[in-house]
Amino acid sequence: MSDVRHVLVLPDRDAAEEAAEALGERFGVDEEPRLVRDALAGEDDAEDAQWLVVLRDERGSLDAAALDAFAREWDGWREEP
């Protein structure tokens, strides 16, 4: 069993919530992705935050290119490990 994690960086909470819901439908992930607010360095304004969707891929079965394309649908990207 591996501990591979994928992190999708999205522009706002709404996009992160929609993407997290769609991940299960599109990729059949077993575990609910975790949403994390990531404030930009030096920014105090809540609107200047990105949202991370963190999902575990213990089987290593999720395709990085497919996740990249998926994140772009919400104007986001996938962080390289």
XYZ file of N, CA and C in Angstrom:
243
model
N 0.843 -1.178 0.000
C 0.000 0.000 0.000
C 0.886 1.238 0.000
N 0.651 2.157 -0.918
C 1.428 3.389 -0.985
C 0.646 4.526 -0.331
N 1.342 5.606 -0.107
C 0.701 6.775 0.500
C 0.767 7.942 -0.481
N 0.359 7.698 -1.726
C 0.367 8.735 -2.746
C -0.782 9.687 -2.480
N -0.481 10.964 -2.520
C -1.504 11.996 -2.369
C -1.433 12.929 -3.566
N -2.586 13.349 -4.009
C -2.679 14.340 -5.075
C -3.278 15.591 -4.466
N -2.741 16.733 -4.869
C -3.239 18.012 -4.366
C -3.656 18.862 -5.557
N -4.939 19.201 -5.580
C -5.463 20.097 -6.601
C -5.609 21.472 -5.971
N -5.078 22.488 -6.626
C -5.140 23.861 -6.131
C -6.217 24.585 -6.928
N -7.225 25.090 -6.197
C -8.364 25.725 -6.850
C -8.552 27.146 -6.321
N -9.173 28.003 -7.124
C -9.210 29.427 -6.793
C -10.122 29.826 -5.640
N -11.154 29.033 -5.334
C -12.061 29.424 -4.261
C -12.770 28.205 -3.684
N -13.488 28.435 -2.604
C -14.150 27.336 -1.898
C -15.217 26.660 -2.750
N -16.001 27.447 -3.468
C -17.057 26.863 -4.299
C -16.473 25.895 -5.320
N -15.391 26.312 -5.976
C -14.749 25.442 -6.961
C -14.221 24.176 -6.296
N -13.630 24.325 -5.114
C -13.087 23.169 -4.400
C -14.195 22.188 -4.011
N -15.312 22.703 -3.529
C -16.415 21.827 -3.136
C -17.001 21.103 -4.346
N -17.169 21.824 -5.462
C -17.702 21.205 -6.671
C -16.744 20.140 -7.196
N -15.459 20.445 -7.197
C -14.464 19.499 -7.694
C -14.406 18.258 -6.812
N -14.461 18.448 -5.495
C -14.411 17.308 -4.579
C -15.587 16.371 -4.828
N -16.741 16.931 -5.070
C -17.924 16.115 -5.346
C -17.779 15.387 -6.687
N -17.268 16.090 -7.683
C -17.127 15.506 -9.016
C -16.027 14.445 -9.080
N -15.048 14.516 -8.200
C -13.969 13.523 -8.191
C -14.512 12.118 -8.011
N -15.438 11.960 -7.090
C -16.018 10.642 -6.855
C -16.752 10.120 -8.070
N -17.487 11.006 -8.723
C -18.255 10.600 -9.891
C -17.351 10.257 -11.072
N -16.339 11.088 -11.300
C -15.503 10.908 -12.485
C -14.421 9.852 -12.312
N -13.798 9.824 -11.129
C -12.652 8.943 -10.935
C -12.942 7.770 -10.001
N -14.109 7.748 -9.392
C -14.461 6.643 -8.515
C -13.583 6.537 -7.280
N -13.170 7.675 -6.730
C -12.339 7.635 -5.526
C -13.163 7.100 -4.363
N -12.514 6.273 -3.550
C -13.204 5.628 -2.430
C -13.356 6.553 -1.236
N -12.358 7.363 -1.006
C -12.311 8.210 0.187
C -12.689 9.648 -0.168
N -13.441 10.274 0.698
C -13.835 11.680 0.499
C -12.581 12.561 0.486
N -12.387 13.368 -0.567
C -11.238 14.275 -0.589
C -11.332 15.294 0.547
N -10.190 15.748 1.014
C -10.130 16.723 2.100
C -9.964 18.115 1.501
N -10.733 19.085 1.991
C -10.626 20.477 1.553
C -9.818 21.257 2.584
N -8.857 22.038 2.087
C -7.992 22.804 2.972
C -7.859 24.215 2.413
N -8.091 25.210 3.254
C -7.900 26.605 2.855
C -6.423 26.925 2.965
N -5.863 27.519 1.913
C -4.442 27.844 1.866
C -4.291 29.338 1.625
N -4.117 30.099 2.702
C -3.958 31.548 2.575
C -2.630 31.849 1.904
N -2.642 32.791 1.000
C -1.413 33.187 0.327
C -0.521 33.940 1.299
N 0.763 33.757 1.167
C 1.728 34.381 2.080
C 1.550 35.898 2.106
N 1.425 36.437 3.309
C 1.320 37.875 3.483
C -0.063 38.447 3.259
N -1.028 37.632 2.968
C -2.379 38.111 2.701
C -3.289 37.805 3.886
N -3.970 38.817 4.376
C -4.897 38.637 5.484
C -6.338 38.510 5.008
N -6.609 38.973 3.821
C -7.964 38.976 3.280
C -8.402 37.552 2.955
N -9.544 37.151 3.443
C -10.048 35.796 3.224
C -10.270 35.506 1.741
N -10.476 36.541 0.947
C -10.695 36.320 -0.472
C -9.395 36.000 -1.199
N -8.263 36.269 -0.563
C -6.966 35.975 -1.167
C -6.479 34.612 -0.713
N -7.321 33.639 -0.812
C -6.959 32.286 -0.404
C -7.265 31.326 -1.542
N -6.413 30.342 -1.653
C -6.675 29.247 -2.570
C -7.216 28.100 -1.734
N -7.864 27.183 -2.391
C -8.373 26.001 -1.702
C -7.721 24.774 -2.294
N -7.314 23.880 -1.427
C -6.673 22.647 -1.841
C -7.656 21.497 -1.693
N -7.674 20.638 -2.673
C -8.432 19.393 -2.593
C -7.377 18.290 -2.525
N -7.315 17.635 -1.382
C -6.294 16.610 -1.152
C -6.964 15.245 -1.199
N -6.446 14.380 -2.059
C -7.014 13.048 -2.131
C -5.914 11.996 -2.119
N -6.191 10.933 -1.405
C -5.253 9.822 -1.313
C -5.501 8.861 -2.464
N -4.413 8.293 -2.937
C -4.471 7.345 -4.045
C -3.616 6.139 -3.668
N -4.102 5.371 -2.709
C -3.323 4.252 -2.183
C -2.988 3.214 -3.250
N -3.853 3.036 -4.217
C -3.594 2.054 -5.277
C -2.720 2.627 -6.381
N -2.509 3.945 -6.370
C -1.719 4.570 -7.427
C -2.394 4.483 -8.777
N -3.706 4.502 -8.780
C -4.456 4.278 -10.009
C -4.936 5.560 -10.698
N -4.779 6.700 -10.058
C -5.248 7.945 -10.665
C -4.191 8.491 -11.622
N -4.624 8.857 -12.806
C -3.732 9.361 -13.845
C -3.464 10.852 -13.634
N -2.185 11.205 -13.545
C -1.800 12.601 -13.281
C -2.301 13.539 -14.376
N -2.183 13.134 -15.631
C -2.632 13.991 -16.736
C -4.140 14.217 -16.679
N -4.890 13.180 -16.323
C -6.345 13.322 -16.211
C -6.699 14.260 -15.058
N -5.959 14.179 -13.943
C -6.199 15.087 -12.816
C -5.826 16.523 -13.180
N -4.764 16.698 -13.972
C -4.393 18.037 -14.440
C -5.541 18.661 -15.235
N -6.066 17.897 -16.174
C -7.177 18.386 -17.000
C -8.411 18.654 -16.152
N -8.667 17.780 -15.194
C -9.805 17.944 -14.298
C -9.692 19.254 -13.517
N -8.530 19.532 -12.938
C -8.329 20.759 -12.155
C -8.489 22.005 -13.022
N -8.054 21.932 -14.269
C -8.184 23.092 -15.166
C -9.634 23.451 -15.434
N -10.542 22.480 -15.299
C -11.967 22.772 -15.503
C -12.472 23.795 -14.485
N -11.791 23.915 -13.345
C -12.150 24.889 -12.307
C -11.072 25.961 -12.174
N -10.329 26.210 -13.251
C -9.246 27.204 -13.265
C -8.194 26.913 -12.208
N -7.909 25.648 -12.000
C -6.908 25.247 -11.023
C -5.818 24.417 -11.662
N -5.019 23.789 -10.822
C -3.937 22.931 -11.284
C -3.643 21.868 -10.237
N -2.872 20.876 -10.637
C -2.446 19.820 -9.718
C -1.000 20.099 -9.339
N -0.749 20.087 -8.037
C 0.620 20.276 -7.552
C 1.406 19.005 -7.776
N 2.624 19.144 -8.245
C 3.509 17.997 -8.389
C 3.992 17.583 -7.002
N 4.074 16.264 -6.748
C 4.545 15.808 -5.430
C 5.992 16.177 -5.166
